Coordinates of C-alpha atoms in Angstrom, one line a residue:
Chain X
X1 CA 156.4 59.2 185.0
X2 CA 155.5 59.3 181.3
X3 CA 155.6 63.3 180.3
X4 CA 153.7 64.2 176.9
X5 CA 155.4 67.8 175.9
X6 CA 153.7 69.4 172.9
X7 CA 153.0 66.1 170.9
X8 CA 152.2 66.4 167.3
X9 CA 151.8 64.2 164.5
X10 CA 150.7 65.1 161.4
X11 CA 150.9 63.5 157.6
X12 CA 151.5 66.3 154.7
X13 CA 148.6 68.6 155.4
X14 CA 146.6 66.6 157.8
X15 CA 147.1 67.0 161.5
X16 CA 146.9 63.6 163.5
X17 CA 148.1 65.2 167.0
X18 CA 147.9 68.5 167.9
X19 CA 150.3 69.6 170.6
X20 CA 149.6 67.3 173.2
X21 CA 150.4 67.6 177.0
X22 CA 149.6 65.2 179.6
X23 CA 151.3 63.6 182.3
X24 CA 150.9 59.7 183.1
X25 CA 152.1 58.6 186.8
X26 CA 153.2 55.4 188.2
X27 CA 150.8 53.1 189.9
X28 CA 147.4 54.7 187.6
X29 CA 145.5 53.9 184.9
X30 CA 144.6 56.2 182.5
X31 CA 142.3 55.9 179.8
X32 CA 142.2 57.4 176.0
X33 CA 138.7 57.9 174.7
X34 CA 137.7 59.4 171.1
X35 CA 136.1 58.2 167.8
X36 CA 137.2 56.4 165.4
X37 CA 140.5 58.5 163.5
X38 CA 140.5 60.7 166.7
X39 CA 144.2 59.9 167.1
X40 CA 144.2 57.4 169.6
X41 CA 146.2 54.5 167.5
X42 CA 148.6 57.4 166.4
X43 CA 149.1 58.6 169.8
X44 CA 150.2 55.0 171.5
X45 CA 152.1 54.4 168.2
X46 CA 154.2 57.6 168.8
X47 CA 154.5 57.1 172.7
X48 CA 155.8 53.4 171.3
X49 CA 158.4 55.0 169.2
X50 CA 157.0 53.7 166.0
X51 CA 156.4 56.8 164.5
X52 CA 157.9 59.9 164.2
X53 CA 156.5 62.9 165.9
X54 CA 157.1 66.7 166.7
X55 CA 157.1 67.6 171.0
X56 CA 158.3 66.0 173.5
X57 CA 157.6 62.9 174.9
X58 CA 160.0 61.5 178.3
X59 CA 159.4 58.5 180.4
X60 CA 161.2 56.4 183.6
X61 CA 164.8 55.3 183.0
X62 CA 167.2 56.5 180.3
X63 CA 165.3 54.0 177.8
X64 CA 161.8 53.6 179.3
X65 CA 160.8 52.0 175.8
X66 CA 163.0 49.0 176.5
X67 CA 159.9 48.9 179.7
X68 CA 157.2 49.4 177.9
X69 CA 154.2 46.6 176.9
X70 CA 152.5 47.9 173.9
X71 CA 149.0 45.6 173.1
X72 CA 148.1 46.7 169.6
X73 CA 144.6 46.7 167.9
X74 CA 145.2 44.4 165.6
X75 CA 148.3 42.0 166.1
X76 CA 150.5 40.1 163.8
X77 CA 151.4 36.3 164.2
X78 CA 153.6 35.1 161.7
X79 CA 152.2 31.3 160.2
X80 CA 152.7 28.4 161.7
X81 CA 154.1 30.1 164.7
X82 CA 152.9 28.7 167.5
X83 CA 151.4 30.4 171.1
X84 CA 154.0 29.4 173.2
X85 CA 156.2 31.1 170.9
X86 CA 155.1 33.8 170.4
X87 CA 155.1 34.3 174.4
X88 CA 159.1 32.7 174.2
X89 CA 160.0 35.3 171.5
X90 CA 158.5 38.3 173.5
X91 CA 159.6 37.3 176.8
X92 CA 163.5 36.8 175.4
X93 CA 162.8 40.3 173.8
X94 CA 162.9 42.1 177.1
X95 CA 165.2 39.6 179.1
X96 CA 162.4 38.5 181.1
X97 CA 161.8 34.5 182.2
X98 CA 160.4 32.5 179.4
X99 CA 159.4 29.9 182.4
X100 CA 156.1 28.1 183.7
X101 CA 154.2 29.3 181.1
X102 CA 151.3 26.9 181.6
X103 CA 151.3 27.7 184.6
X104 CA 150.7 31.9 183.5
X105 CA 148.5 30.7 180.9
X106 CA 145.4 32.8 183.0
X107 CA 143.5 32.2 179.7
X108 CA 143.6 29.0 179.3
X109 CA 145.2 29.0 175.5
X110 CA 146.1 26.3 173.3
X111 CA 149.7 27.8 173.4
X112 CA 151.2 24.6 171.3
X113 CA 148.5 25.6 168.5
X114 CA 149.6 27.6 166.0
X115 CA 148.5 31.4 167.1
X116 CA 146.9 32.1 163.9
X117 CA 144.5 29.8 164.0
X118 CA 143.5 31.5 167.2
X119 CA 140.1 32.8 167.2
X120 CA 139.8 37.0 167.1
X121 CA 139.8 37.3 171.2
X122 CA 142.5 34.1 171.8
X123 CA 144.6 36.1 169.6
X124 CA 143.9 39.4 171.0
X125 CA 144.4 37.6 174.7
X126 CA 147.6 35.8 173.9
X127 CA 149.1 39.0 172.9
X128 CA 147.7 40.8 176.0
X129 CA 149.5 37.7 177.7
X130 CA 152.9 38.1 176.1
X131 CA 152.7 41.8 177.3
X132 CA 152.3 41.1 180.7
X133 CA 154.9 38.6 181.0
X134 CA 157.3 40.7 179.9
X135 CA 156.5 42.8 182.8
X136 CA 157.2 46.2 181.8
X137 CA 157.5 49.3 183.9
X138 CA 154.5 51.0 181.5
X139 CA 151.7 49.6 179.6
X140 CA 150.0 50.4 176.7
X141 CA 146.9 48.5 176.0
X142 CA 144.7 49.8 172.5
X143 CA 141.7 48.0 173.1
X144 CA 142.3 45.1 175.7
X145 CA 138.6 44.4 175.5
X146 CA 138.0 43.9 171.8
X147 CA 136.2 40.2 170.7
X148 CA 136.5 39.1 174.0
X149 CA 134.9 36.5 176.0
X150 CA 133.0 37.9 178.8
X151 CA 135.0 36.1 181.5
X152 CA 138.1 37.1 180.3
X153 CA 136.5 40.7 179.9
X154 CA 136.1 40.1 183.8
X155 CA 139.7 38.5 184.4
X156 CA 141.3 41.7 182.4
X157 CA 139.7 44.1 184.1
X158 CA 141.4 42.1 187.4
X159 CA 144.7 42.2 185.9
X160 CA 144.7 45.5 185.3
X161 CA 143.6 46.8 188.9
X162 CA 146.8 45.0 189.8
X163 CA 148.9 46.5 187.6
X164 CA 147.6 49.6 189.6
X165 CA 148.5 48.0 192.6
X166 CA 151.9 46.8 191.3
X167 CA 152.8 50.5 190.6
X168 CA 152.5 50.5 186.9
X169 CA 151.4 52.9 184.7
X170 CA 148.7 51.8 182.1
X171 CA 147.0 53.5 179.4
X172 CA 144.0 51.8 177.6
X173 CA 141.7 52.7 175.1
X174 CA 138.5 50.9 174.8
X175 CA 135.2 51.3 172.7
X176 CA 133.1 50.0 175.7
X177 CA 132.9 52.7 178.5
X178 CA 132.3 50.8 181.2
X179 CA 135.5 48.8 180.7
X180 CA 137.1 51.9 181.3
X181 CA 135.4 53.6 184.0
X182 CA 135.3 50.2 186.5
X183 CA 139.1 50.6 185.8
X184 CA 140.7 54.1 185.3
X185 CA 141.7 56.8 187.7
X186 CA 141.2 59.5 184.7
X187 CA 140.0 59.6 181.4
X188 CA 141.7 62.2 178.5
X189 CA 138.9 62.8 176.1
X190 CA 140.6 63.4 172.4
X191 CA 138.9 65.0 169.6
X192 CA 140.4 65.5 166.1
X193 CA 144.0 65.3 167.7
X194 CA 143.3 67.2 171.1
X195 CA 142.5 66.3 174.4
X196 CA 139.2 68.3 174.7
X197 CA 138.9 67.1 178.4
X198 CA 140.4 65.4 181.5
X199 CA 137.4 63.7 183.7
X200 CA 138.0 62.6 186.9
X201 CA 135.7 59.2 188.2
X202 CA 133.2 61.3 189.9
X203 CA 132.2 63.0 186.7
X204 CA 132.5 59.5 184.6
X205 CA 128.4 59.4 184.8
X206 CA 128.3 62.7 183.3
X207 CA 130.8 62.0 180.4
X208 CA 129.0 58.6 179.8
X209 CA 125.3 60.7 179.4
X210 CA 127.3 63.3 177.4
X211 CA 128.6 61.1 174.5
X212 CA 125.3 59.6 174.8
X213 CA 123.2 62.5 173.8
X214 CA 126.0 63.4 171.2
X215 CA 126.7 60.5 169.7
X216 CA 122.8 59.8 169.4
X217 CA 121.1 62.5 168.9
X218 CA 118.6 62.4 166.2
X219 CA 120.3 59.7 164.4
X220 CA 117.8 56.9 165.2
X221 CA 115.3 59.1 164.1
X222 CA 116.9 59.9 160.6
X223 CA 117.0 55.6 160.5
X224 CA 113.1 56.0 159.7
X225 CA 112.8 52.5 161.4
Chain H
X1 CA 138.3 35.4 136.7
X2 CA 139.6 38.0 134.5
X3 CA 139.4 40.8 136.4
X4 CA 141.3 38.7 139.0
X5 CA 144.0 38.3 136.2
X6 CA 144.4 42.0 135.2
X7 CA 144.6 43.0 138.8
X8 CA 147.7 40.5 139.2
X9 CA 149.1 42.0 136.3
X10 CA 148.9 45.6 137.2
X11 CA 150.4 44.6 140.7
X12 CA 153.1 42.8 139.0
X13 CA 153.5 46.4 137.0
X14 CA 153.6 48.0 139.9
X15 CA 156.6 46.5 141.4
X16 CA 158.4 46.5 138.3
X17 CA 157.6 50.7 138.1
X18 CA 159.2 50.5 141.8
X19 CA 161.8 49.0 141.3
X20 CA 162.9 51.4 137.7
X21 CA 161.9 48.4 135.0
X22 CA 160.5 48.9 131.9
X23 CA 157.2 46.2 132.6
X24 CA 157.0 46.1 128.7
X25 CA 161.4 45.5 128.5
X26 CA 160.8 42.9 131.9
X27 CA 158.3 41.1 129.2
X28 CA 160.8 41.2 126.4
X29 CA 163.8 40.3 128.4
X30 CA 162.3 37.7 131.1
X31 CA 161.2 34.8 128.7
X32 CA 165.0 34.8 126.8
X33 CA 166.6 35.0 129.7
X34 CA 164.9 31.9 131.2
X35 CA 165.5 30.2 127.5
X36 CA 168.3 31.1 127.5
X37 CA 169.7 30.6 131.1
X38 CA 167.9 27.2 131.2
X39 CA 169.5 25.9 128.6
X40 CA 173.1 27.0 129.7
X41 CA 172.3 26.0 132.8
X42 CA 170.8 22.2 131.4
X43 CA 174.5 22.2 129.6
X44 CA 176.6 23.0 132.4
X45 CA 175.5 20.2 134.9
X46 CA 173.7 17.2 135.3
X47 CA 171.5 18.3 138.5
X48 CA 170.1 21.7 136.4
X49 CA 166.8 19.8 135.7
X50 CA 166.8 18.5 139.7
X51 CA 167.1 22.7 140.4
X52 CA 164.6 23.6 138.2
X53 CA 161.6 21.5 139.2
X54 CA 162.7 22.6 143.4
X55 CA 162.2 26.0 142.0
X56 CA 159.1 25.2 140.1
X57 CA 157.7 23.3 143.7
X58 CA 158.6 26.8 145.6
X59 CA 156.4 28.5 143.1
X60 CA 153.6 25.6 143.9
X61 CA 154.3 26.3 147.5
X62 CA 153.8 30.0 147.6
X63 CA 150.6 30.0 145.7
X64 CA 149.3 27.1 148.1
X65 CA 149.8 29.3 151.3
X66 CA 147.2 29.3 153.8
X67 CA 146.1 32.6 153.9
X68 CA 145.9 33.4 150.2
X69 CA 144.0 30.3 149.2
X70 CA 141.4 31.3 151.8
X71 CA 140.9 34.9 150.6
X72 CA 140.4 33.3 147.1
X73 CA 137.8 30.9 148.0
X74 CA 135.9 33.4 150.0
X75 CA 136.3 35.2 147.7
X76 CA 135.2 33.5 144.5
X77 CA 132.9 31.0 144.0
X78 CA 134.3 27.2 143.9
X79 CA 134.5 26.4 140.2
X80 CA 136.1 30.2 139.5
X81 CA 138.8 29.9 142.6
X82 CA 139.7 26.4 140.8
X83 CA 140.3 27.5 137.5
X84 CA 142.2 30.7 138.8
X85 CA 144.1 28.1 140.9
X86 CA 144.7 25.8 137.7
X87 CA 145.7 28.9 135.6
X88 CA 148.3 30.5 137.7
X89 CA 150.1 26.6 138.4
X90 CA 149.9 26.4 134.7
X91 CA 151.8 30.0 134.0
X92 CA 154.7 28.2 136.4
X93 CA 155.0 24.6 134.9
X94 CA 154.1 25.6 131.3
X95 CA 157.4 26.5 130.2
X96 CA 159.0 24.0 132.0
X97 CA 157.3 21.1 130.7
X98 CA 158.3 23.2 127.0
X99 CA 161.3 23.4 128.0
X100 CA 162.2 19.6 128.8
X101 CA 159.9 18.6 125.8
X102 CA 161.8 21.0 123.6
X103 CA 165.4 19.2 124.8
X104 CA 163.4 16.1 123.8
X105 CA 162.8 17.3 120.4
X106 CA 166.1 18.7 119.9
X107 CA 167.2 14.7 120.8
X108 CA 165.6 13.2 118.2
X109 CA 166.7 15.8 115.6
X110 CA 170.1 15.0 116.9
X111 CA 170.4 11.0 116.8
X112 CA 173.6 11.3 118.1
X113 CA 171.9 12.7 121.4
X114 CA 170.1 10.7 123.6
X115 CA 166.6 12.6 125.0
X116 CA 165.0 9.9 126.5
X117 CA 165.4 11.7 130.1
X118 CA 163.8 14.8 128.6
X119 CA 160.9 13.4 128.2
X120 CA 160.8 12.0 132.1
X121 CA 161.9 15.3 133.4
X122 CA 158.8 17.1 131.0
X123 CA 156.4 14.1 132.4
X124 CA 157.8 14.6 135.8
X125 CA 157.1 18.0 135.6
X126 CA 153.4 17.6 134.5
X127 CA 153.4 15.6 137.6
X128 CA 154.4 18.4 139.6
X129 CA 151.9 20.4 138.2
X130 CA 148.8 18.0 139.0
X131 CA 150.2 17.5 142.2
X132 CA 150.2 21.4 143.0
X133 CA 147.2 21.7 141.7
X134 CA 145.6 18.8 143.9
X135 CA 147.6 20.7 146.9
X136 CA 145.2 24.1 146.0
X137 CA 142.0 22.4 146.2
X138 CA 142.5 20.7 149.5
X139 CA 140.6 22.4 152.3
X140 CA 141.8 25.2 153.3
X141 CA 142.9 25.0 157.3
X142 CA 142.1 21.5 156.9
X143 CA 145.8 20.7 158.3
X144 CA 145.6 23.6 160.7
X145 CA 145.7 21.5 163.9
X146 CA 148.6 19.6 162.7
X147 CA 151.9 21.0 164.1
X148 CA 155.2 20.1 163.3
X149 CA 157.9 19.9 165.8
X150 CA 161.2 21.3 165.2
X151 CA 164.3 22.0 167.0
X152 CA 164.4 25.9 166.7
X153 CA 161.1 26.3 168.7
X154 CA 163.3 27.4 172.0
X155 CA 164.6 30.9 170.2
X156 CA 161.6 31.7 167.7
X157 CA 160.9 32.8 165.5
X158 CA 162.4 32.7 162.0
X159 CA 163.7 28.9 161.7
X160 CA 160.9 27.9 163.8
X161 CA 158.4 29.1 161.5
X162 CA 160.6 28.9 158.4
X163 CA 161.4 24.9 158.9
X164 CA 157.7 24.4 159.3
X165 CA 156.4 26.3 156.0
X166 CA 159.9 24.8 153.9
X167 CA 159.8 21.0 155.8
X168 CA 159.3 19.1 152.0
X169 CA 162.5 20.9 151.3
X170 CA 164.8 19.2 153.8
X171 CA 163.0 15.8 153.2
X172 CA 163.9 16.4 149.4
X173 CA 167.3 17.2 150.7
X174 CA 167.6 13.9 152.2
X175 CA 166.2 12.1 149.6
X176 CA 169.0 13.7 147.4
X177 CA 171.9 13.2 150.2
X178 CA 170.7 9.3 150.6
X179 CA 171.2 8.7 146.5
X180 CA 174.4 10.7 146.6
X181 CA 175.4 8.4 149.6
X182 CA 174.6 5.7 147.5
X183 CA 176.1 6.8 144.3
X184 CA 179.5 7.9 145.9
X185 CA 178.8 11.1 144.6
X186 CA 179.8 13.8 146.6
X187 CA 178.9 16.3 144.9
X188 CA 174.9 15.5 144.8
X189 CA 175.3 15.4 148.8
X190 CA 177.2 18.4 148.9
X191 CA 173.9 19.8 146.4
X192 CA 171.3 18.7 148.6
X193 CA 173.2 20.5 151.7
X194 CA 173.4 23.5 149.8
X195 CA 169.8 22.9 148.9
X196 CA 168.9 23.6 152.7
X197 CA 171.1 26.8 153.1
X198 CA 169.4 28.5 150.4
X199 CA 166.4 27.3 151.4
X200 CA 167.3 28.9 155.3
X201 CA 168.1 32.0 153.4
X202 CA 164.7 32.5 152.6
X203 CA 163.4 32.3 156.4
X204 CA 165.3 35.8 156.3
X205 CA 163.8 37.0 153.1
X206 CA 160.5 39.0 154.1
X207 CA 161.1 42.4 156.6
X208 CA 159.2 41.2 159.8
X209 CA 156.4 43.6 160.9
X210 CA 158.1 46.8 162.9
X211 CA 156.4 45.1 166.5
X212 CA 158.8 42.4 166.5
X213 CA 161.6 44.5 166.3
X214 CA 160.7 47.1 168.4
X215 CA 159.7 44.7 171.2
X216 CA 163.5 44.0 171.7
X217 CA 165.3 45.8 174.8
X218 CA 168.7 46.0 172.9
X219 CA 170.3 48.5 170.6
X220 CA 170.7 47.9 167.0
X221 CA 174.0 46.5 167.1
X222 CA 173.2 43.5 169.6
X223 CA 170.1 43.1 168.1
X224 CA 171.7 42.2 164.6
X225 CA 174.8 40.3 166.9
X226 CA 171.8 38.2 168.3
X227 CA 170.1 37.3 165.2
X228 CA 173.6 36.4 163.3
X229 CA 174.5 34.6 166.1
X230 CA 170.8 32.4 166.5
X231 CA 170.6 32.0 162.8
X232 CA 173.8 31.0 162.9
X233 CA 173.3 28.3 165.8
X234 CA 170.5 27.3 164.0
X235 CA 171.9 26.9 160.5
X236 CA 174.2 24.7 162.0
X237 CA 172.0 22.2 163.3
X238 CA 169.4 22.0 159.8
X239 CA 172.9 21.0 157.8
X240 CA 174.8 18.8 161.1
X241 CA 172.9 15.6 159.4
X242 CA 174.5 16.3 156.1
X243 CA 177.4 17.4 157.6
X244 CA 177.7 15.0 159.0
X245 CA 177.2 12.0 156.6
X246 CA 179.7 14.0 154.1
X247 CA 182.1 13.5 156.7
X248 CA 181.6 9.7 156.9
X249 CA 180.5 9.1 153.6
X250 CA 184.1 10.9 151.9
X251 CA 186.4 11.2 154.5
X252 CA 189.3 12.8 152.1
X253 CA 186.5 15.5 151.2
X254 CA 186.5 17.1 155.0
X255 CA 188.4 20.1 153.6
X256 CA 185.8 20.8 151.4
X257 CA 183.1 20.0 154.2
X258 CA 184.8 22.8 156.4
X259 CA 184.9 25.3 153.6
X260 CA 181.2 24.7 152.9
X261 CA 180.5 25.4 156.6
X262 CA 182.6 28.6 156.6
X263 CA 180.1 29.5 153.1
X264 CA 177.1 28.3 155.1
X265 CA 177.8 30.4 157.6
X266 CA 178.6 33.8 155.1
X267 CA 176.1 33.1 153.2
X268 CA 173.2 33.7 155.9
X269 CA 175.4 36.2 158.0
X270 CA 175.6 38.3 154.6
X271 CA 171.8 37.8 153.8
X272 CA 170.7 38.4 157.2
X273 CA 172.8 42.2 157.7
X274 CA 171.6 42.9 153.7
X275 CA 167.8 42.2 154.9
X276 CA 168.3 44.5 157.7
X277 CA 170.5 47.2 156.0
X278 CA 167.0 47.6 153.8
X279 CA 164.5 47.1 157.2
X280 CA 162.1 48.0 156.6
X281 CA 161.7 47.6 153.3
X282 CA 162.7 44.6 151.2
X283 CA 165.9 44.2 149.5
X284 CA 165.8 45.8 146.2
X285 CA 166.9 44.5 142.8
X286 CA 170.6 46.8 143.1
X287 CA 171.1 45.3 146.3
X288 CA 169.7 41.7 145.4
X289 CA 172.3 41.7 142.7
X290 CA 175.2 42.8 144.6
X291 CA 174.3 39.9 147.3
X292 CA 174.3 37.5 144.4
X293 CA 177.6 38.6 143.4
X294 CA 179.1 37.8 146.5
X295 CA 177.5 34.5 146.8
X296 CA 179.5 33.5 143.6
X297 CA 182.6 35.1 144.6
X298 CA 182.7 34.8 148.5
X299 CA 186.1 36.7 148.7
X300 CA 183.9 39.6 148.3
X301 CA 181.8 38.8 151.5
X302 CA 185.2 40.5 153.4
X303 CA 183.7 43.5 152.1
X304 CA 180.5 43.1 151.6
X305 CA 179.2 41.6 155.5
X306 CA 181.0 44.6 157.4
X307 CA 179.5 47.6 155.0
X308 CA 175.8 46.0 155.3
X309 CA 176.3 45.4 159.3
X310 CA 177.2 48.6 159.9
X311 CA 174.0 50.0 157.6
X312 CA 171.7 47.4 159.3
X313 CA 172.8 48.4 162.9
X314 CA 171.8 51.8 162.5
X315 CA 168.6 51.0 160.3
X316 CA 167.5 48.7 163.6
X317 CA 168.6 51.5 166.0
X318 CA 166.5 53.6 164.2
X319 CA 163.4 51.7 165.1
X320 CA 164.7 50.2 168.8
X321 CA 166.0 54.0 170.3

């Protein structure tokens, strides 16, 4: 089980996280929703141990870290490195079998091209791919859906029910609600470095209208179009 | 174009107000000390003028990269981006080509002196310089989809991308070991091995982003065990075909062959635990020097390898616990 206790970030006067609690079991899926600066990034980046926080935050094993898949927004790929690679490198990282990987190649890559000439969603699928073959205990995927295709849309949202099934614990943010709701067993609402609310699926339709009517409002409107 | 220009300079002012220099002494100083150095250097030994013009090509090399040649020409328009291109290869070779030419001059005011080779090495450069120049206004990605094999590719990633960005360097290398071959000179072989270490050092040189790190399931200390001991694999097989030929070429000089493998081998073990004793920042100037100190007298490696491994450990564990 991954335990937030109290989480807070914050940067001189201006407070990322504000005393977070949650508590993420195994074998769900849990998804992080919230504006743009709402904390989201921060929050995975401090569950990842790449920042520094205040609070508590506990997970399976006595380094669950050295278990833990972490799909970033954006993701780096050093030149002339190429797919297969970058899936070697990760998959030596955490001890795990650098083997058959046509064979796991679900997305059909050009892994013997260089990853940076990868379009936006290869590149954001072959590091989705190097995460998964690593096969961590808990996975943290910042917007699995972003640029792309819609089959592979279709093929993620596959791969992560069985991550479910498999007993994993997943936490995803993603811009595009209904990637979320066909997908997670709760959703943690943050605002300005809080979670605001916890919805549970039946209440998904309700949320969806809510940040609807917010988000809109008059703003169309005020367009004058 | 200009604007372009002025930015450059106030990043280049930036670094120097980083790093606790004077931008207005680094002026003052920087042009006598390559004068200066260059010409001791040109004095000293006969491959001075081969070391300059690889440095020269680095420079050539690191304005061509992919990446920044493309923001340019998106960002400018054609004929600006090519000028800009043709102005910053012109800062590099410029003093280069005034330096050979000057050694020219100086020739002919001193009959005694021969300075016909000046005058190659100053042409040679200018060659360089159209040839660098040609290499900025190819196509950007036009060479994307070629991809060049190399050995390392099994444990990526730094001499698997490294070999692939520095590959002109080992084919100059074995241009150079061929002639020494040929010349019985074991000491341009030895040069053009030497020429590859250096150039491995730099695979090392730039902090990798904190993900690639982080994604390892070690502690600090095996994590810095594994790299030394990769690298070193690695470094090993770029120099075994000059190794190799030194050993058949000059049989009485194995000694010295084993002595430059046990140098190799400090060499990158002492650049890899300095890189990481600064992760994940680069190494700084006190730090830069301190390494170059111990390059010239290895003896101080003893020293210097164990204090930096035990800095880079916890600097790692810092970012893997």
């Amino acid at each position: 089980m991954l335990q937030l206790h109290a989480l807070s970030k914050h940067y001189g006067t201006n407070h990322v996280l504000r005393g977070l609690d949650a508590q993420f079991l195994p074998g769900r899926v849990y998804g992080i929703i919230g504006e743009n600066g709402a904390g989201k990034t921060t929050l995975f980046r401090c569950i990842a141990g790449l920042l520094g926080f205040e609070g508590e935050i506990t997970g399976p094993g006595s380094n669950f870290r050295h278990h833990l898949g972490f799909l970033q927004t954006n993701n780096y790929f050093f030149p002339k490195m190429t797919g297969r690679e970058y899936l070697r490198l990760l998959c030596q990282a955490r001890h795990a079998p650098a083997v058959k990987l046509d064979e796991r190649n679900v997305f059909d890559l050009p892994l013997d091209d260089y990853a940076e000439t990868y379009s936006t969603g290869m590149q954001k699928k072959l590091a989705l791919l190097g995460v998964l073959l690593q096969q961590n205990e808990v996975l943290i995927l910042d917007e699995p859906f972003n640029g792309v295709d819609i089959q592979s849309n279709i093929l993620i949202t596959a791969i992560i029910r069985a991550l479910k099934t498999k007993g994993k614990t997943v936490l995803i943010s993603s811009h595009i609600f209904s990637t979320l709701s066909a997908t997670c067993d709760e959703i943690y609402l943050l605002r300005e470095g809080a979670f605001v609310r916890r919805v549970l699926p039946a209440d998904y339709a309700g949320l969806e209208q809510e940040m609807e009517d917010v988000t809109v409002g008059d703003r169309v409107d005020r367009l004058g179009l | 174009m200009r604007n372009y220009f002025q930015l450059q300079l106030r990043i280049v002012q930036r670094f120097l107000t980083e790093w606790r220099l004077a931008p207005w002494l680094v002026a003052l100083v920087v042009p006598v000390l390559f004068v200066l150095g260059s010409l001791l250097l040109l004095e000293r030994t006969a491959y001075a003028a081969l070391a300059i013009m690889v440095l020269s090509w680095s420079g050539f090399a690191w304005l061509s990269g992919s990446q920044r040649n493309y923001f340019l020409r998106i960002t400018y328009p054609g004929a600006t981006y090519r000028k800009i291109r043709l102005w910053e290869n012109t800062v590099i070779i410029l003093p280069i080509v005034l330096l050979f030419v000057g050694k020219g001059l100086g020739a002919v005011v001193r009959p005694e002196a021969s300075g016909v080779a000046w005058w190659y090495w100053g042409a040679l450069a200018l060659v360089q310089g159209l040839v660098g120049t040609a290499m900025a206004y190819r196509v950007v990605g036009g060479r994307a989809s070629l991809k060049l094999p190399t050995p390392f590719s099994r444990q990526p990633f730094e001499f698997a991308v490294g070999f692939r960005r520095a590959w002109w360097l080992l084919v100059f290398a074995i241009f150079l070991l061929i002639m020494g071959v040929r010349a019985q000179n074991f000491e341009l072989g030895a040069f053009a091995w030497f020429m590859t270490v250096f150039g491995a050092l730099n695979f090392y040189q730039k902090p990798e982003p904190g993900f690639y790190v982080w994604v390892h399931a070690l502690s600090g200390r095996q994590l810095l065990l594994r790299k030394l001991r990769i690298g070193n694999v690695h470094l090993l097989i770029l120099g075994l075909p000059f190794v190799l030929t030194l050993l058949v070429a000059f049989p009485a000089r194995w000694l010295l062959v084993v002595v430059g493998l046990v140098l190799a081998s400090a060499y990158l073990t002492l650049f890899i635990v300095a890189k990481y004793a600064a992760y994940p920042n680069e190494i700084d100037l006190v730090n830069a020097f301190i390494i170059a100190f111990g390059f010239v007298v290895p003896p101080l490696m003893i020293f210097l390898i164990p204090y930096y491994f035990k800095r880079a450990a916890l600097r790692l564990q810092l970012v893997l616990s």
